[in-house]
Tab-separated table of C-alpha atoms in Angstrom:
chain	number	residue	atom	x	y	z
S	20	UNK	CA	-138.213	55.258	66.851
S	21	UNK	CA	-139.411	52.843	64.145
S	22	UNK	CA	-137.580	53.411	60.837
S	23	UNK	CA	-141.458	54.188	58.895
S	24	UNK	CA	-141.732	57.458	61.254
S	25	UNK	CA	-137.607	58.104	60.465
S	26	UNK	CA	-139.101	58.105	57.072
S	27	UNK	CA	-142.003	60.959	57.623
S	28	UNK	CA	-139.937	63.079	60.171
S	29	UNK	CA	-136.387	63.272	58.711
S	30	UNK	CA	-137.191	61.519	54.946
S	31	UNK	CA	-134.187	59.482	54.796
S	32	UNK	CA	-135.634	57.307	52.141
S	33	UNK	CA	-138.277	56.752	49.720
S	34	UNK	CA	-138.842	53.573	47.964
S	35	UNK	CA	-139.005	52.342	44.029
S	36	UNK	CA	-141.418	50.187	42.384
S	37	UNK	CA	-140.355	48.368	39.733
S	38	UNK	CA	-141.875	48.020	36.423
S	39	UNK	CA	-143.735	50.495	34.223
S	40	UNK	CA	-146.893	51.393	34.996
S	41	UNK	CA	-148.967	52.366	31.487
S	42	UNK	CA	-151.534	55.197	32.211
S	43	UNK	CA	-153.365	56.333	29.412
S	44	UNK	CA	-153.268	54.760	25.994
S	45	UNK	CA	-153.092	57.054	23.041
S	46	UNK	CA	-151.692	56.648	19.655
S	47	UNK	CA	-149.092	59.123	20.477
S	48	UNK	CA	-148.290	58.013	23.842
S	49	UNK	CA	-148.160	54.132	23.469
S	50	UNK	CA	-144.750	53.529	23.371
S	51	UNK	CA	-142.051	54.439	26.214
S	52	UNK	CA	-138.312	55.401	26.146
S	53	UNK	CA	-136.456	52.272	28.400
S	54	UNK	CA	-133.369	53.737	29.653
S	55	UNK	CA	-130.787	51.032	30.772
S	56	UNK	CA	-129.397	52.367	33.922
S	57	UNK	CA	-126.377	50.032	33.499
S	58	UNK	CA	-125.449	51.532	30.473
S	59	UNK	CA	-124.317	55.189	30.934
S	60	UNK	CA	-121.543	57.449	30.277
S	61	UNK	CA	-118.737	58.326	32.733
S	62	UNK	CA	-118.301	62.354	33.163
S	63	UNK	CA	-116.845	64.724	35.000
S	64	UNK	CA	-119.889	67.645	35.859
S	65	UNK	CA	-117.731	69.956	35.388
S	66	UNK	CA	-118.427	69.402	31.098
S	67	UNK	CA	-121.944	70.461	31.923
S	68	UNK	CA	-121.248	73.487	33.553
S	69	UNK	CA	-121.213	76.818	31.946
S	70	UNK	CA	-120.811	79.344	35.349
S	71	UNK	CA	-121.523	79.348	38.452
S	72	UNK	CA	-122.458	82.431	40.889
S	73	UNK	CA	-122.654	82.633	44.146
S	74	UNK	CA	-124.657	84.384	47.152
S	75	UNK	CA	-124.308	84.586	50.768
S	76	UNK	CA	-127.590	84.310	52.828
S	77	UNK	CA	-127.944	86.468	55.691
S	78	UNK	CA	-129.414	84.220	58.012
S	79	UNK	CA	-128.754	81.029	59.677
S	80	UNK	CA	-131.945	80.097	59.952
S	81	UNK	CA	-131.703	76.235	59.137
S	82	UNK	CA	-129.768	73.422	59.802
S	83	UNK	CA	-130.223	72.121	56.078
S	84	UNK	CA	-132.312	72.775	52.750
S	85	UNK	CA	-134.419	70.280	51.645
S	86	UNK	CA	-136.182	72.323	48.903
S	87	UNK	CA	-136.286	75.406	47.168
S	88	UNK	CA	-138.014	77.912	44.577
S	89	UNK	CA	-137.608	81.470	43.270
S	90	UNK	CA	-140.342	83.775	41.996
S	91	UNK	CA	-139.927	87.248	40.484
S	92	UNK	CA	-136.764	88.329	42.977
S	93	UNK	CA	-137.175	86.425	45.764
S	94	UNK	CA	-135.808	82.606	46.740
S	95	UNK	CA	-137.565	80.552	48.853
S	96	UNK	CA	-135.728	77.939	50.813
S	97	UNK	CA	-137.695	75.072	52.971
S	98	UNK	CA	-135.203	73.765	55.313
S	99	UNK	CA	-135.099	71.407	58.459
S	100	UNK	CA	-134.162	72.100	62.338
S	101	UNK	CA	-134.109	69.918	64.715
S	102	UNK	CA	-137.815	71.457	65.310
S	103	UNK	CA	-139.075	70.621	62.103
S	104	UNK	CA	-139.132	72.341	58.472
S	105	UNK	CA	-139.782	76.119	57.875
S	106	UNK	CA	-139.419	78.100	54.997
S	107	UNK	CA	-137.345	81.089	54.792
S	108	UNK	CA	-137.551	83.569	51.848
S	109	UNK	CA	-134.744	86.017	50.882
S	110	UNK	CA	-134.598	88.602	47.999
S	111	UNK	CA	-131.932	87.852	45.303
S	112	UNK	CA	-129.069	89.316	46.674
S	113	UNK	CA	-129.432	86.913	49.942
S	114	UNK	CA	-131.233	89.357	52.244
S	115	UNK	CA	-133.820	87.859	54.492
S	116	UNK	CA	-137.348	88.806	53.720
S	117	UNK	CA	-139.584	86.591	56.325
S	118	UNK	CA	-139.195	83.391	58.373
S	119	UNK	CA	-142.237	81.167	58.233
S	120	UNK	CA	-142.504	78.629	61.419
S	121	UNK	CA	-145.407	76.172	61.837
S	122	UNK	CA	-146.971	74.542	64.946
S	123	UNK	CA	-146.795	70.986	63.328
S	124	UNK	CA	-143.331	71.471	61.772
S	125	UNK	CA	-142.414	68.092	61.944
S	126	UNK	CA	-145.358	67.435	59.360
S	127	UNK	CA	-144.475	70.161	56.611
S	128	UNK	CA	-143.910	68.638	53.430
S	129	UNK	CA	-143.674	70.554	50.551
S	130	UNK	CA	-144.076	73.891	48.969
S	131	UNK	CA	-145.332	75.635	45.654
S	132	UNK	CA	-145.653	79.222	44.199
S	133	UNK	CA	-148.749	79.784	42.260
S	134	UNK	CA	-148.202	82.468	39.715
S	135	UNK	CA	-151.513	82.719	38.725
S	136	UNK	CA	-153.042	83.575	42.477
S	137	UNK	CA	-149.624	85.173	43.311
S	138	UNK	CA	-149.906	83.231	46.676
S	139	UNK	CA	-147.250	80.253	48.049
S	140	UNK	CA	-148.743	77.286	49.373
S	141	UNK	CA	-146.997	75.077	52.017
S	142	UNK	CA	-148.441	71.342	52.643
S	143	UNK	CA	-148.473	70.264	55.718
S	144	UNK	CA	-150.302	67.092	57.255
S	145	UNK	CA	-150.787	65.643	54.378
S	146	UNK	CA	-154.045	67.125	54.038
S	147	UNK	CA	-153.400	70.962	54.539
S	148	UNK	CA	-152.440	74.128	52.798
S	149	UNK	CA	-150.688	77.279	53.946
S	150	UNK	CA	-151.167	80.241	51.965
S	151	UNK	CA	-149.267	82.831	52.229
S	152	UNK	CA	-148.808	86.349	50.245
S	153	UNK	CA	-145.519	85.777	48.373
S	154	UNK	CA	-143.840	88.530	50.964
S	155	UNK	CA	-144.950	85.841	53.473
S	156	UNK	CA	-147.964	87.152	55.052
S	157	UNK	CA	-150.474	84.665	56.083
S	158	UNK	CA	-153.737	84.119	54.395
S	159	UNK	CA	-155.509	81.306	55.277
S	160	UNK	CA	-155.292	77.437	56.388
S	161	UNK	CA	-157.424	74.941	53.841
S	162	UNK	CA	-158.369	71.718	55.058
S	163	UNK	CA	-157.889	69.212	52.137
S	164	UNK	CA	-160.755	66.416	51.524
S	165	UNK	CA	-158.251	64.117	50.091
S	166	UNK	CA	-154.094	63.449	51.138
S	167	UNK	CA	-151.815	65.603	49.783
S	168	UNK	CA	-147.974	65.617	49.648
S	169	UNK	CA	-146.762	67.602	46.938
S	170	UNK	CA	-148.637	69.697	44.188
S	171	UNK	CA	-147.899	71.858	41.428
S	172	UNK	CA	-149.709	73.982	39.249
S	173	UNK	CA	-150.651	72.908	35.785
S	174	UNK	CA	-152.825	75.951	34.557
S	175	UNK	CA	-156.452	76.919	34.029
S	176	UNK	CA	-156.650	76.923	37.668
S	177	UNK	CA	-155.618	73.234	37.835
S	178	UNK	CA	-153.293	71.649	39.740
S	179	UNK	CA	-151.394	67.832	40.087
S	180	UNK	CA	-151.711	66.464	43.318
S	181	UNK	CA	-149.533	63.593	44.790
S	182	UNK	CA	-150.995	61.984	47.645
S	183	UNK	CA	-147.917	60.648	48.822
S	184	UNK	CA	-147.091	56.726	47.497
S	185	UNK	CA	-149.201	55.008	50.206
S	186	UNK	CA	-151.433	52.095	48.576
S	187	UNK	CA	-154.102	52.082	51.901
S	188	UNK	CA	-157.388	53.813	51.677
S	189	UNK	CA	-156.484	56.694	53.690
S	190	UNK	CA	-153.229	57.425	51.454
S	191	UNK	CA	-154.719	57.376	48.207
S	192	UNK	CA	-156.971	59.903	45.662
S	193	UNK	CA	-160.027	57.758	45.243
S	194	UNK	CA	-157.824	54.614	44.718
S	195	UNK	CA	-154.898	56.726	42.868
S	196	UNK	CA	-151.440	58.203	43.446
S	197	UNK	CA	-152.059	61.423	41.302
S	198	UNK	CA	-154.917	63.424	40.245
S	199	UNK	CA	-155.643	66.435	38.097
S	200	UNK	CA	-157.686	69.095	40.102
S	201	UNK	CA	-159.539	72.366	40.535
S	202	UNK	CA	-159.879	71.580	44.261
S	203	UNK	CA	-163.382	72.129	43.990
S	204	UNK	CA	-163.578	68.453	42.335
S	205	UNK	CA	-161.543	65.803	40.997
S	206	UNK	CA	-160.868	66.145	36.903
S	207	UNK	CA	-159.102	63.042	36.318
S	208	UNK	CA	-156.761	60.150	38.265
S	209	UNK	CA	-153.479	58.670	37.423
S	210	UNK	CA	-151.637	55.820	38.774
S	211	UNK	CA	-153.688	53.201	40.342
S	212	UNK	CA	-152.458	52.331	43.559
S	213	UNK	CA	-150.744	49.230	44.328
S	214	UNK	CA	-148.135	47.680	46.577
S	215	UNK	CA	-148.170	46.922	50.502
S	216	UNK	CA	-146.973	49.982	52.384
S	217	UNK	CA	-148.988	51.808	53.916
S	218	UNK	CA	-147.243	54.448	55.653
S	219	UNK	CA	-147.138	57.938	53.737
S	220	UNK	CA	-143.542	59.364	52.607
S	221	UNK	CA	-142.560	63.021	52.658
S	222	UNK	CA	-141.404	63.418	48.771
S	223	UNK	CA	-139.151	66.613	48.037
S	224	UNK	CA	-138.569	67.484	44.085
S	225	UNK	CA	-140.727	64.558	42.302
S	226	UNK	CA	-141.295	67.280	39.829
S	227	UNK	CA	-139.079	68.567	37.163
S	228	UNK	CA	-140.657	71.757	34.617
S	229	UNK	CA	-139.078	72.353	31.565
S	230	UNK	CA	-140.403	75.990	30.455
S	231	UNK	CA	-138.926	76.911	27.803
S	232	UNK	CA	-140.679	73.388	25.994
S	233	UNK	CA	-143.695	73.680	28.059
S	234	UNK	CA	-142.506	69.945	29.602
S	235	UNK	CA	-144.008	68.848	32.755
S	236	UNK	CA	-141.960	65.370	34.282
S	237	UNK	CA	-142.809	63.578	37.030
S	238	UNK	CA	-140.781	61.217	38.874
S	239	UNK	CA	-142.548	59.912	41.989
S	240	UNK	CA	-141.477	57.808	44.967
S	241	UNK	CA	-141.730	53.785	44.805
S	242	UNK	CA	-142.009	54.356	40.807
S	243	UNK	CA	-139.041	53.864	38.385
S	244	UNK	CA	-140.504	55.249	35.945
S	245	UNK	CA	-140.328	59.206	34.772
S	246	UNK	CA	-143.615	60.304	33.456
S	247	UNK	CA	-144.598	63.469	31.687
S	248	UNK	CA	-147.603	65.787	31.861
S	249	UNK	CA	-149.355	66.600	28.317
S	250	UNK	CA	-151.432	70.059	29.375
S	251	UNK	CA	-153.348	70.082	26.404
S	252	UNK	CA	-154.489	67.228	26.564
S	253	UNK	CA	-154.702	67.019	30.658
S	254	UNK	CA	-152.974	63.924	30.718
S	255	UNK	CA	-150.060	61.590	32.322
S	256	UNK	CA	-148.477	59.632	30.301
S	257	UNK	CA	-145.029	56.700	30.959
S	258	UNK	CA	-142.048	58.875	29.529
S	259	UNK	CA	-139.107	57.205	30.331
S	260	UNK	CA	-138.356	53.528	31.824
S	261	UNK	CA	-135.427	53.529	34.373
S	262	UNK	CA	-134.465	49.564	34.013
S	263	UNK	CA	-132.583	48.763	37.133
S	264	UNK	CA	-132.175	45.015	36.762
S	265	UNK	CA	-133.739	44.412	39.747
S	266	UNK	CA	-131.827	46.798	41.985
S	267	UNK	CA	-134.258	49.066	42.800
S	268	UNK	CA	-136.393	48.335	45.684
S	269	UNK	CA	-139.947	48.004	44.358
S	270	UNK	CA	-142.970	47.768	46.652
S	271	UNK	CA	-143.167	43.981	45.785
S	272	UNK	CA	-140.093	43.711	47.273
S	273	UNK	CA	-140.933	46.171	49.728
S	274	UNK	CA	-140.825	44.673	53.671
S	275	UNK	CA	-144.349	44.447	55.258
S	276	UNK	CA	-145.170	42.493	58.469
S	277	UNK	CA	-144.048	42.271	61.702
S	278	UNK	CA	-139.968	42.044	60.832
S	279	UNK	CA	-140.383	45.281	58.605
S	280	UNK	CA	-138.206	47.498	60.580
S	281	UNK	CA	-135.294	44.997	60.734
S	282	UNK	CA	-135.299	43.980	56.919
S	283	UNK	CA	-135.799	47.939	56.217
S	284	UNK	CA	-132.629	48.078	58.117
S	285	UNK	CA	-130.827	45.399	56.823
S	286	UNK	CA	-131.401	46.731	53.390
S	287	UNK	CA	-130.412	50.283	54.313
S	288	UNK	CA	-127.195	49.061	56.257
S	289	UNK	CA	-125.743	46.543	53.756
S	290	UNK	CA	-127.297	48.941	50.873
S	291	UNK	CA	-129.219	45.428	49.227
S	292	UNK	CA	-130.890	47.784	46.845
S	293	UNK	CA	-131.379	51.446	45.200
S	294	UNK	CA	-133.700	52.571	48.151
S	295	UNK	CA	-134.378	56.258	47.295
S	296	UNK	CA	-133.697	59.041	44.590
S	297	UNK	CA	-133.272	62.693	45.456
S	298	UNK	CA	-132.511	66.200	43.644
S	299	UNK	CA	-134.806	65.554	40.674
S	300	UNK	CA	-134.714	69.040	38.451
S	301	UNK	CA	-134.269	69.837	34.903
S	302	UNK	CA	-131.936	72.080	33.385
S	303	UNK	CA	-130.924	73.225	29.907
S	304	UNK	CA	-132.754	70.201	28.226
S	305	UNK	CA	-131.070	67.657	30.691
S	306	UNK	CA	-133.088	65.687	33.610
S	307	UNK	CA	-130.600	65.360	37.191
S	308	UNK	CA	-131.365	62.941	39.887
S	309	UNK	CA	-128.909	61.017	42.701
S	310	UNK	CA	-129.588	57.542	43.954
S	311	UNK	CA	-128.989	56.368	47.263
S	312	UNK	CA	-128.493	52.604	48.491
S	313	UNK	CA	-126.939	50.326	46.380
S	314	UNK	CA	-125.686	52.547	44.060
S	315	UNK	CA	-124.732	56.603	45.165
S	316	UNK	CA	-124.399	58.497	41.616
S	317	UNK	CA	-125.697	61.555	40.219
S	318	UNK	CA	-127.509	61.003	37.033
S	319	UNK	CA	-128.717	62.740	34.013
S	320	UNK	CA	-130.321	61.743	30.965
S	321	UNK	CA	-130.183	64.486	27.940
S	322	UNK	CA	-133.796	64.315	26.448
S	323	UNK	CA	-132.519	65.524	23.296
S	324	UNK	CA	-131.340	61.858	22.508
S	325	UNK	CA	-131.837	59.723	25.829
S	326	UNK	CA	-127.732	59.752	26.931
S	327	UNK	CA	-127.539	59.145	30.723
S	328	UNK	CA	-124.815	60.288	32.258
S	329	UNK	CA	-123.068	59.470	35.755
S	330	UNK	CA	-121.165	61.553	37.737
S	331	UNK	CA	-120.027	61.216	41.387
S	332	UNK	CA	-118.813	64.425	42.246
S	333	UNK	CA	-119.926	68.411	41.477
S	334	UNK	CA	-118.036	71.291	40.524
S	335	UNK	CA	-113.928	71.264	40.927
S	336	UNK	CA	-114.539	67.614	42.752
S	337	UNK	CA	-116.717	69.193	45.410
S	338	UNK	CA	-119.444	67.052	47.238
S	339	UNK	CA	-121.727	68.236	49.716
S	340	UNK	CA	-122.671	66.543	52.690
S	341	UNK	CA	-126.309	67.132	52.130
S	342	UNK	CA	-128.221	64.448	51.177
S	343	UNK	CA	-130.424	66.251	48.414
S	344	UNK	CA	-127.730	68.400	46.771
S	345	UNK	CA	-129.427	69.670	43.836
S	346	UNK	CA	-132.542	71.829	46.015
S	347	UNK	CA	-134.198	73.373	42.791
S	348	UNK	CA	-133.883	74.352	39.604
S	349	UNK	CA	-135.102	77.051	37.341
S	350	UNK	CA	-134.727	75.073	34.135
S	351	UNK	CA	-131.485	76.783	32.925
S	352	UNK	CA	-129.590	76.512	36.176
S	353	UNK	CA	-129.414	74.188	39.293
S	354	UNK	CA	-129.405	75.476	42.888
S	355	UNK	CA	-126.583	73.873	45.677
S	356	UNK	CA	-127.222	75.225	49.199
S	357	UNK	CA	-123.981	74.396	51.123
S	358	UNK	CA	-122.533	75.734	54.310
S	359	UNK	CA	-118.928	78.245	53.736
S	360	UNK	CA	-117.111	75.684	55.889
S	361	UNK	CA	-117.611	73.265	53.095
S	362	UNK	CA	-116.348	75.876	50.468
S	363	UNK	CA	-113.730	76.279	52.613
S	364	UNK	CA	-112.513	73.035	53.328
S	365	UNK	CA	-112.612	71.552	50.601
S	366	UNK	CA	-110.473	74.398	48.529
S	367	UNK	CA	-107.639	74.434	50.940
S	368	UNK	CA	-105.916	72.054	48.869
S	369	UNK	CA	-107.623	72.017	45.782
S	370	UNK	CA	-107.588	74.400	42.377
S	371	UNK	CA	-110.648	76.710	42.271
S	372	UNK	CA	-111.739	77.085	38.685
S	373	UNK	CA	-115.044	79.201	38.790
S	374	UNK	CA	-114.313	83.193	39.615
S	375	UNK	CA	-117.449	83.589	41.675
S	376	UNK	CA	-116.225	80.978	44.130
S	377	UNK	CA	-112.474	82.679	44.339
S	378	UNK	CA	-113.622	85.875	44.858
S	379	UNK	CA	-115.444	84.757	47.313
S	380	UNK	CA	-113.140	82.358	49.120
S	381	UNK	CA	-110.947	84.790	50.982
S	382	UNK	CA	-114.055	85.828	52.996
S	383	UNK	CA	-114.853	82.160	53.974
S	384	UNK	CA	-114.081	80.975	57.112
S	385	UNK	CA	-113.084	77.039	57.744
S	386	UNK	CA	-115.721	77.491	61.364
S	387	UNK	CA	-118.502	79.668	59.316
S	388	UNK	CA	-122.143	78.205	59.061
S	389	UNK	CA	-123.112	80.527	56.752
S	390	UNK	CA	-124.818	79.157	54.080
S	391	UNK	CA	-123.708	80.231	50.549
S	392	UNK	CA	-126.221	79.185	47.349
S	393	UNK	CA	-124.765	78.282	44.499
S	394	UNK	CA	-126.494	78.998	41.214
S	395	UNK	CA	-124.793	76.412	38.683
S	396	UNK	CA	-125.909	77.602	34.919
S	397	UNK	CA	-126.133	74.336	33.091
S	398	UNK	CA	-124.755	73.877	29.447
S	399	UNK	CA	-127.436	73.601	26.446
């Protein structure tokens, strides 16, 4: 299978442009924060942890989260099988609520709650919605008139629509990556697009909320920079500049042509550049990401005064096999889905530090597939 469907069907990589792209100009918004990403601070996570809790999911439902939310007292997990996604929604205590399955699994996306309609939405196709009643119950299926990968809503019945990072016709908002809209028209457009490739990706967590300031960043594929979303004004602006050096792979750099697959490959294999960025959340005033390729950290930069930080390992030394470790985030605390056989293994010879995790270590089995969801409360 060619590597551009491996990246629809099993999103094992996204791609980064490289330079900033200025939106809007406004006397307030005319500058932008460059972050040197060669210049960071060595820490253990550990320092940014306050507690962490734990709870045991009832189900087995999944093979492996790729996203998740939580509304009111319920979570709501999107994970992969071998089928496809699905989403699976528990109550807080880990219970299973409903299991959502879709004829065209292998093209669900993304996910969103909407408070105001009470309803969650789950993209699929690139050009459809799901609703649902937030216990699960099906409402209706909304054919979209432009693409659609990931959304979010913004208030005043508006919502920010990615279409997905491709530059062709049929992967773009009238010409753009982002738009503002009502879905009964289109209020404004951000990001022009621009590059060569022109098959669509399957983003998970390009958005990061911060509700407590009333913060809105964005961090899309093929893009290295971090944006943020002014609601007042109903505007994107450049928010942060992630300078690479040149080691993230920007769509200029991006293979195209007949020898795509095997340079794709090639870049992957010998890891010739920063090909991808995962787990983007914020939590406690602090933005998270990991990079994959060319470099593997964790990162976070504080917004209070710009520090980024790089980290290799989670809690106690633990790292999780998943690829997107950090599956949500409820802007004080940061969710890790991992399987008890992880837990277990990786404590048989190492110090357990966090209570929740000993008391529940003695019930963990070295052969369980239960998965366990770890609720790390982030420092201010």
């Amino acid at each position: 299978m060619k590597i551009k469907i491996l990246i629809l069907f099993f999103t094992v990589c996204c791609y980064a442009k490289g330079s900033t792209i200025p939106i809007q100009s406004d006397k307030e918004h005319n500058t932008v924060t460059r972050i040197d990403m060669s210049e960071y601070k060595t820490i253990n996570f550990d320092n940014l942890v306050k507690n962490i809790s734990c709870t045991r999911l009832e189900s087995n439902l999944f093979d492996y989260g790729i996203t998740m939310t939580t509304h009111k007292d319920r979570l709501y997990i999107m994970g992969r099988t071998i089928a496809g996604n699905k989403v699976v929604i528990f109550n807080k205590s880990g219970q299973l609520v409903k299991e959502l399955t879709f004829a065209d699994a292998l093209l669900v996306i993304s996910m969103a709650i909407i408070p105001d309609a009470e309803e969650l939405w789950v993209v699929s196709r690139f050009k459809i919605i799901n609703k649902f009643k937030l216990d699960g119950t099906p409402i209706k299926r909304v054919s979209l008139p432009f693409p659609c990968a990931n959304l979010i809503p913004v208030g005043q019945q508006n919502f920010l629509v990615y279409s997905g990072g491709t530059c062709n016709s049929r992967g773009s908002i009238e010409g753009h990556f982002l738009a503002l809209t009502d879905f009964k028209s289109i209020n404004k457009l951000f990001l022009p697009k621009w590059g060569k490739e022109e098959w669509p990706s399957a983003p998970q967590n390009i958005y990061a909320q911060d509700e407590k300031a009333n913060n809105l960043f964005i961090f899309p594929n093929d893009i290295d920079t971090i944006y943020s979303y002014n609601q007042q004004k109903g505007a994107v602006y450049p928010f942060l500049f992630l300078d690479f050096h040149g080691d993230f792979l920007t769509k200029d750099k991006h293979p195209y042509g007949p020898g795509e697959d095997q340079e794709m490959s090639e870049i992957i294999t010998k890891r010739k550049y920063i090909y991808s960025h995962y787990s983007f959340n914020q939590a406690s005033g602090k933005l998270f990401f990991k990079l994959v390729g060319k470099r593997e950290d964790f990162c976070s930069i504080n917004l209070k005064n710009n520090v980024l930080y790089s980290f290799n390992r989670l809690f106690d030394n633990f790292m999780p096999i998943s690829y997107n470790p950090f599956i949500g985030s409820d802007g004080k605390n940061l969710y890790v889905l991992v399987q008890e056989k992880e837990l277990a293994e990786h404590y048989q010879n190492i110090k357990c530090t966090y209570p929740a995790i000993q008391r529940l270590l003695p019930a963990l089995s070295p052969d369980g597939n239960s998965w366990i969801l770890l609720t790390i409360e982030i420092k201010e």
